[in-house]
Amino acid sequence: MAYLVRPVLICIALAVQVIRGCPNGWETFDGSCYFIFDIKEPWLAASTTCNSYHAHLADVKDVHEDNFLKQIINKYHLVPAQPL
């Protein structure tokens, strides 16, 4: 089943950040820090936004990371899940 979701910008900080603790407002998962912006930008602009936070765009590697991201997106009520 596919879902239609509103795009959001998700940045992931380098794993080194977790050793010092994630910045305030960021979420921790599997050695990395994540931050979700409620904005829609083209890929290059989104990448630049993440880079300004010393981070990069999230690139989901497995189902566990995917589930984590869905949970934090729902936590902040950024994307109402709607079946297609």
mmCIF file of N, CA and C in Angstrom, residues 4-80:
data_model
loop_
_atom_site.group_PDB
_atom_site.id
_atom_site.type_symbol
_atom_site.label_atom_id
_atom_site.label_comp_id
_atom_site.label_asym_id
_atom_site.label_seq_id
_atom_site.Cartn_x
_atom_site.Cartn_y
_atom_site.Cartn_z
ATOM 1 N N LEU A 4 0.424 8.833 0.156
ATOM 2 C CA LEU A 4 0.733 10.155 -0.372
ATOM 3 C C LEU A 4 1.094 11.035 0.815
ATOM 4 N N VAL A 5 2.279 11.611 0.794
ATOM 5 C CA VAL A 5 2.707 12.442 1.913
ATOM 6 C C VAL A 5 3.202 13.785 1.412
ATOM 7 N N ARG A 6 3.067 14.777 2.257
ATOM 8 C CA ARG A 6 3.591 16.100 1.930
ATOM 9 C C ARG A 6 5.099 16.064 2.151
ATOM 10 N N PRO A 7 5.883 16.532 1.175
ATOM 11 C CA PRO A 7 7.333 16.504 1.331
ATOM 12 C C PRO A 7 7.793 17.389 2.483
ATOM 13 N N VAL A 8 8.765 16.903 3.216
ATOM 14 C CA VAL A 8 9.416 17.698 4.253
ATOM 15 C C VAL A 8 10.912 17.520 4.083
ATOM 16 N N LEU A 9 11.661 18.455 4.566
ATOM 17 C CA LEU A 9 13.107 18.418 4.495
ATOM 18 C C LEU A 9 13.627 17.726 5.742
ATOM 19 N N ILE A 10 14.365 16.639 5.562
ATOM 20 C CA ILE A 10 14.934 15.889 6.680
ATOM 21 C C ILE A 10 16.449 15.940 6.558
ATOM 22 N N CYS A 11 17.102 16.500 7.552
ATOM 23 C CA CYS A 11 18.559 16.551 7.579
ATOM 24 C C CYS A 11 19.075 15.537 8.590
ATOM 25 N N ILE A 12 20.200 14.957 8.272
ATOM 26 C CA ILE A 12 20.842 14.044 9.197
ATOM 27 C C ILE A 12 22.259 14.539 9.445
ATOM 28 N N ALA A 13 22.612 14.651 10.706
ATOM 29 C CA ALA A 13 23.957 15.106 11.063
ATOM 30 C C ALA A 13 24.897 13.914 11.064
ATOM 31 N N LEU A 14 26.155 14.195 10.944
ATOM 32 C CA LEU A 14 27.144 13.135 10.963
ATOM 33 C C LEU A 14 27.105 12.390 12.290
ATOM 34 N N ALA A 15 27.408 11.100 12.254
ATOM 35 C CA ALA A 15 27.339 10.257 13.447
ATOM 36 C C ALA A 15 28.202 10.782 14.593
ATOM 37 N N VAL A 16 29.246 11.522 14.289
ATOM 38 C CA VAL A 16 30.134 12.065 15.312
ATOM 39 C C VAL A 16 29.370 12.973 16.272
ATOM 40 N N GLN A 17 28.322 13.620 15.785
ATOM 41 C CA GLN A 17 27.544 14.541 16.614
ATOM 42 C C GLN A 17 26.955 13.853 17.843
ATOM 43 N N VAL A 18 26.576 12.589 17.709
ATOM 44 C CA VAL A 18 25.897 11.898 18.804
ATOM 45 C C VAL A 18 26.812 11.725 20.004
ATOM 46 N N ILE A 19 28.108 11.595 19.765
ATOM 47 C CA ILE A 19 29.054 11.439 20.864
ATOM 48 C C ILE A 19 28.950 12.632 21.806
ATOM 49 N N ARG A 20 28.790 13.816 21.256
ATOM 50 C CA ARG A 20 28.648 15.038 22.054
ATOM 51 C C ARG A 20 27.195 15.302 22.404
ATOM 52 N N GLY A 21 26.286 14.539 21.863
ATOM 53 C CA GLY A 21 24.859 14.757 22.058
ATOM 54 C C GLY A 21 24.284 15.537 20.898
ATOM 55 N N CYS A 22 23.072 15.228 20.553
ATOM 56 C CA CYS A 22 22.421 15.934 19.450
ATOM 57 C C CYS A 22 22.060 17.345 19.887
ATOM 58 N N PRO A 23 22.100 18.290 18.948
ATOM 59 C CA PRO A 23 21.666 19.655 19.283
ATOM 60 C C PRO A 23 20.204 19.659 19.735
ATOM 61 N N ASN A 24 19.837 20.652 20.487
ATOM 62 C CA ASN A 24 18.472 20.791 20.980
ATOM 63 C C ASN A 24 17.487 20.776 19.809
ATOM 64 N N GLY A 25 16.454 19.958 19.909
ATOM 65 C CA GLY A 25 15.435 19.874 18.871
ATOM 66 C C GLY A 25 15.700 18.796 17.839
ATOM 67 N N TRP A 26 16.876 18.177 17.872
ATOM 68 C CA TRP A 26 17.212 17.093 16.953
ATOM 69 C C TRP A 26 16.856 15.772 17.612
ATOM 70 N N GLU A 27 16.605 14.755 16.795
ATOM 71 C CA GLU A 27 16.269 13.407 17.264
ATOM 72 C C GLU A 27 17.459 12.475 17.023
ATOM 73 N N THR A 28 17.695 11.540 17.943
ATOM 74 C CA THR A 28 18.795 10.585 17.830
ATOM 75 C C THR A 28 18.280 9.234 17.359
ATOM 76 N N PHE A 29 19.010 8.638 16.422
ATOM 77 C CA PHE A 29 18.711 7.277 15.990
ATOM 78 C C PHE A 29 19.971 6.633 15.434
ATOM 79 N N ASP A 30 20.315 5.481 15.946
ATOM 80 C CA ASP A 30 21.389 4.639 15.417
ATOM 81 C C ASP A 30 22.683 5.423 15.154
ATOM 82 N N GLY A 31 23.089 6.236 16.123
ATOM 83 C CA GLY A 31 24.355 6.945 16.022
ATOM 84 C C GLY A 31 24.335 8.221 15.211
ATOM 85 N N SER A 32 23.165 8.695 14.828
ATOM 86 C CA SER A 32 23.059 9.930 14.052
ATOM 87 C C SER A 32 21.992 10.840 14.651
ATOM 88 N N CYS A 33 22.060 12.103 14.284
ATOM 89 C CA CYS A 33 21.080 13.099 14.708
ATOM 90 C C CYS A 33 20.245 13.512 13.498
ATOM 91 N N TYR A 34 18.943 13.631 13.704
ATOM 92 C CA TYR A 34 18.021 13.984 12.621
ATOM 93 C C TYR A 34 17.248 15.242 13.003
ATOM 94 N N PHE A 35 16.985 16.077 11.995
ATOM 95 C CA PHE A 35 16.148 17.253 12.195
ATOM 96 C C PHE A 35 15.203 17.364 11.009
ATOM 97 N N ILE A 36 13.953 17.643 11.286
ATOM 98 C CA ILE A 36 12.955 17.756 10.227
ATOM 99 C C ILE A 36 12.489 19.200 10.141
ATOM 100 N N PHE A 37 12.616 19.757 8.947
ATOM 101 C CA PHE A 37 12.122 21.100 8.669
ATOM 102 C C PHE A 37 10.765 20.969 7.982
ATOM 103 N N ASP A 38 9.808 21.768 8.364
ATOM 104 C CA ASP A 38 8.495 21.747 7.730
ATOM 105 C C ASP A 38 8.488 22.711 6.552
ATOM 106 N N ILE A 39 9.398 22.468 5.619
ATOM 107 C CA ILE A 39 9.500 23.303 4.423
ATOM 108 C C ILE A 39 9.684 22.406 3.212
ATOM 109 N N LYS A 40 9.345 22.926 2.064
ATOM 110 C CA LYS A 40 9.530 22.208 0.812
ATOM 111 C C LYS A 40 10.514 23.015 -0.023
ATOM 112 N N GLU A 41 11.616 22.361 -0.437
ATOM 113 C CA GLU A 41 12.629 23.018 -1.240
ATOM 114 C C GLU A 41 13.087 22.075 -2.338
ATOM 115 N N PRO A 42 13.595 22.602 -3.443
ATOM 116 C CA PRO A 42 14.235 21.745 -4.438
ATOM 117 C C PRO A 42 15.460 21.075 -3.802
ATOM 118 N N TRP A 43 15.911 19.968 -4.399
ATOM 119 C CA TRP A 43 16.980 19.169 -3.807
ATOM 120 C C TRP A 43 18.215 20.013 -3.488
ATOM 121 N N LEU A 44 18.687 20.830 -4.418
ATOM 122 C CA LEU A 44 19.907 21.605 -4.189
ATOM 123 C C LEU A 44 19.741 22.573 -3.021
ATOM 124 N N ALA A 45 18.623 23.259 -2.964
ATOM 125 C CA ALA A 45 18.373 24.192 -1.857
ATOM 126 C C ALA A 45 18.263 23.434 -0.533
ATOM 127 N N ALA A 46 17.601 22.271 -0.554
ATOM 128 C CA ALA A 46 17.470 21.458 0.657
ATOM 129 C C ALA A 46 18.840 20.984 1.133
ATOM 130 N N SER A 47 19.672 20.577 0.203
ATOM 131 C CA SER A 47 21.031 20.143 0.546
ATOM 132 C C SER A 47 21.822 21.298 1.159
ATOM 133 N N THR A 48 21.675 22.477 0.607
ATOM 134 C CA THR A 48 22.354 23.663 1.129
ATOM 135 C C THR A 48 21.859 23.988 2.536
ATOM 136 N N THR A 49 20.549 23.891 2.756
ATOM 137 C CA THR A 49 19.985 24.127 4.090
ATOM 138 C C THR A 49 20.600 23.165 5.097
ATOM 139 N N CYS A 50 20.648 21.881 4.748
ATOM 140 C CA CYS A 50 21.245 20.887 5.649
ATOM 141 C C CYS A 50 22.721 21.191 5.890
ATOM 142 N N ASN A 51 23.437 21.524 4.834
ATOM 143 C CA ASN A 51 24.868 21.826 4.967
ATOM 144 C C ASN A 51 25.109 22.988 5.912
ATOM 145 N N SER A 52 24.184 23.939 5.950
ATOM 146 C CA SER A 52 24.350 25.081 6.851
ATOM 147 C C SER A 52 24.267 24.660 8.317
ATOM 148 N N TYR A 53 23.719 23.462 8.562
ATOM 149 C CA TYR A 53 23.650 22.893 9.910
ATOM 150 C C TYR A 53 24.707 21.809 10.107
ATOM 151 N N HIS A 54 25.701 21.776 9.216
ATOM 152 C CA HIS A 54 26.749 20.752 9.234
ATOM 153 C C HIS A 54 26.143 19.354 9.170
ATOM 154 N N ALA A 55 25.154 19.207 8.291
ATOM 155 C CA ALA A 55 24.422 17.957 8.129
ATOM 156 C C ALA A 55 24.229 17.700 6.640
ATOM 157 N N HIS A 56 23.557 16.613 6.324
ATOM 158 C CA HIS A 56 23.230 16.300 4.934
ATOM 159 C C HIS A 56 21.819 15.745 4.868
ATOM 160 N N LEU A 57 21.256 15.721 3.672
ATOM 161 C CA LEU A 57 19.909 15.179 3.507
ATOM 162 C C LEU A 57 19.879 13.716 3.915
ATOM 163 N N ALA A 58 18.806 13.313 4.536
ATOM 164 C CA ALA A 58 18.662 11.918 4.936
ATOM 165 C C ALA A 58 18.563 11.029 3.711
ATOM 166 N N ASP A 59 19.239 9.901 3.778
ATOM 167 C CA ASP A 59 19.209 8.875 2.739
ATOM 168 C C ASP A 59 18.887 7.571 3.458
ATOM 169 N N VAL A 60 17.641 7.153 3.391
ATOM 170 C CA VAL A 60 17.158 6.013 4.169
ATOM 171 C C VAL A 60 17.849 4.738 3.710
ATOM 172 N N LYS A 61 18.484 4.052 4.665
ATOM 173 C CA LYS A 61 19.269 2.855 4.363
ATOM 174 C C LYS A 61 18.507 1.549 4.579
ATOM 175 N N ASP A 62 17.529 1.554 5.497
ATOM 176 C CA ASP A 62 16.823 0.305 5.788
ATOM 177 C C ASP A 62 15.446 0.596 6.377
ATOM 178 N N VAL A 63 14.693 -0.460 6.601
ATOM 179 C CA VAL A 63 13.320 -0.329 7.091
ATOM 180 C C VAL A 63 13.279 0.262 8.504
ATOM 181 N N HIS A 64 14.305 0.009 9.315
ATOM 182 C CA HIS A 64 14.322 0.544 10.679
ATOM 183 C C HIS A 64 14.460 2.070 10.666
ATOM 184 N N GLU A 65 15.336 2.568 9.802
ATOM 185 C CA GLU A 65 15.482 4.018 9.677
ATOM 186 C C GLU A 65 14.210 4.624 9.085
ATOM 187 N N ASP A 66 13.619 3.955 8.109
ATOM 188 C CA ASP A 66 12.377 4.422 7.503
ATOM 189 C C ASP A 66 11.271 4.531 8.551
ATOM 190 N N ASN A 67 11.143 3.497 9.384
ATOM 191 C CA ASN A 67 10.121 3.516 10.437
ATOM 192 C C ASN A 67 10.385 4.622 11.445
ATOM 193 N N PHE A 68 11.656 4.828 11.816
ATOM 194 C CA PHE A 68 12.015 5.904 12.739
ATOM 195 C C PHE A 68 11.593 7.254 12.170
ATOM 196 N N LEU A 69 11.916 7.492 10.902
ATOM 197 C CA LEU A 69 11.572 8.777 10.279
ATOM 198 C C LEU A 69 10.066 8.980 10.208
ATOM 199 N N LYS A 70 9.329 7.928 9.899
ATOM 200 C CA LYS A 70 7.865 8.037 9.882
ATOM 201 C C LYS A 70 7.343 8.413 11.256
ATOM 202 N N GLN A 71 7.924 7.821 12.305
ATOM 203 C CA GLN A 71 7.482 8.117 13.667
ATOM 204 C C GLN A 71 7.735 9.573 14.044
ATOM 205 N N ILE A 72 8.934 10.084 13.725
ATOM 206 C CA ILE A 72 9.185 11.469 14.129
ATOM 207 C C ILE A 72 8.431 12.462 13.254
ATOM 208 N N ILE A 73 8.172 12.110 12.004
ATOM 209 C CA ILE A 73 7.343 12.974 11.162
ATOM 210 C C ILE A 73 5.937 13.035 11.741
ATOM 211 N N ASN A 74 5.394 11.874 12.131
ATOM 212 C CA ASN A 74 4.061 11.851 12.751
ATOM 213 C C ASN A 74 4.061 12.551 14.108
ATOM 214 N N LYS A 75 5.149 12.422 14.851
ATOM 215 C CA LYS A 75 5.267 13.066 16.168
ATOM 216 C C LYS A 75 5.084 14.572 16.056
ATOM 217 N N TYR A 76 5.624 15.159 15.007
ATOM 218 C CA TYR A 76 5.514 16.596 14.810
ATOM 219 C C TYR A 76 4.344 16.957 13.908
ATOM 220 N N HIS A 77 3.530 15.952 13.575
ATOM 221 C CA HIS A 77 2.321 16.160 12.777
ATOM 222 C C HIS A 77 2.594 16.867 11.455
ATOM 223 N N LEU A 78 3.693 16.501 10.810
ATOM 224 C CA LEU A 78 4.065 17.168 9.571
ATOM 225 C C LEU A 78 3.429 16.550 8.340
ATOM 226 N N VAL A 79 3.108 15.264 8.411
ATOM 227 C CA VAL A 79 2.588 14.595 7.234
ATOM 228 C C VAL A 79 1.414 13.706 7.614
ATOM 229 N N PRO A 80 0.219 14.087 7.267
ATOM 230 C CA PRO A 80 -0.892 13.182 7.509
ATOM 231 C C PRO A 80 -0.826 12.035 6.498
#
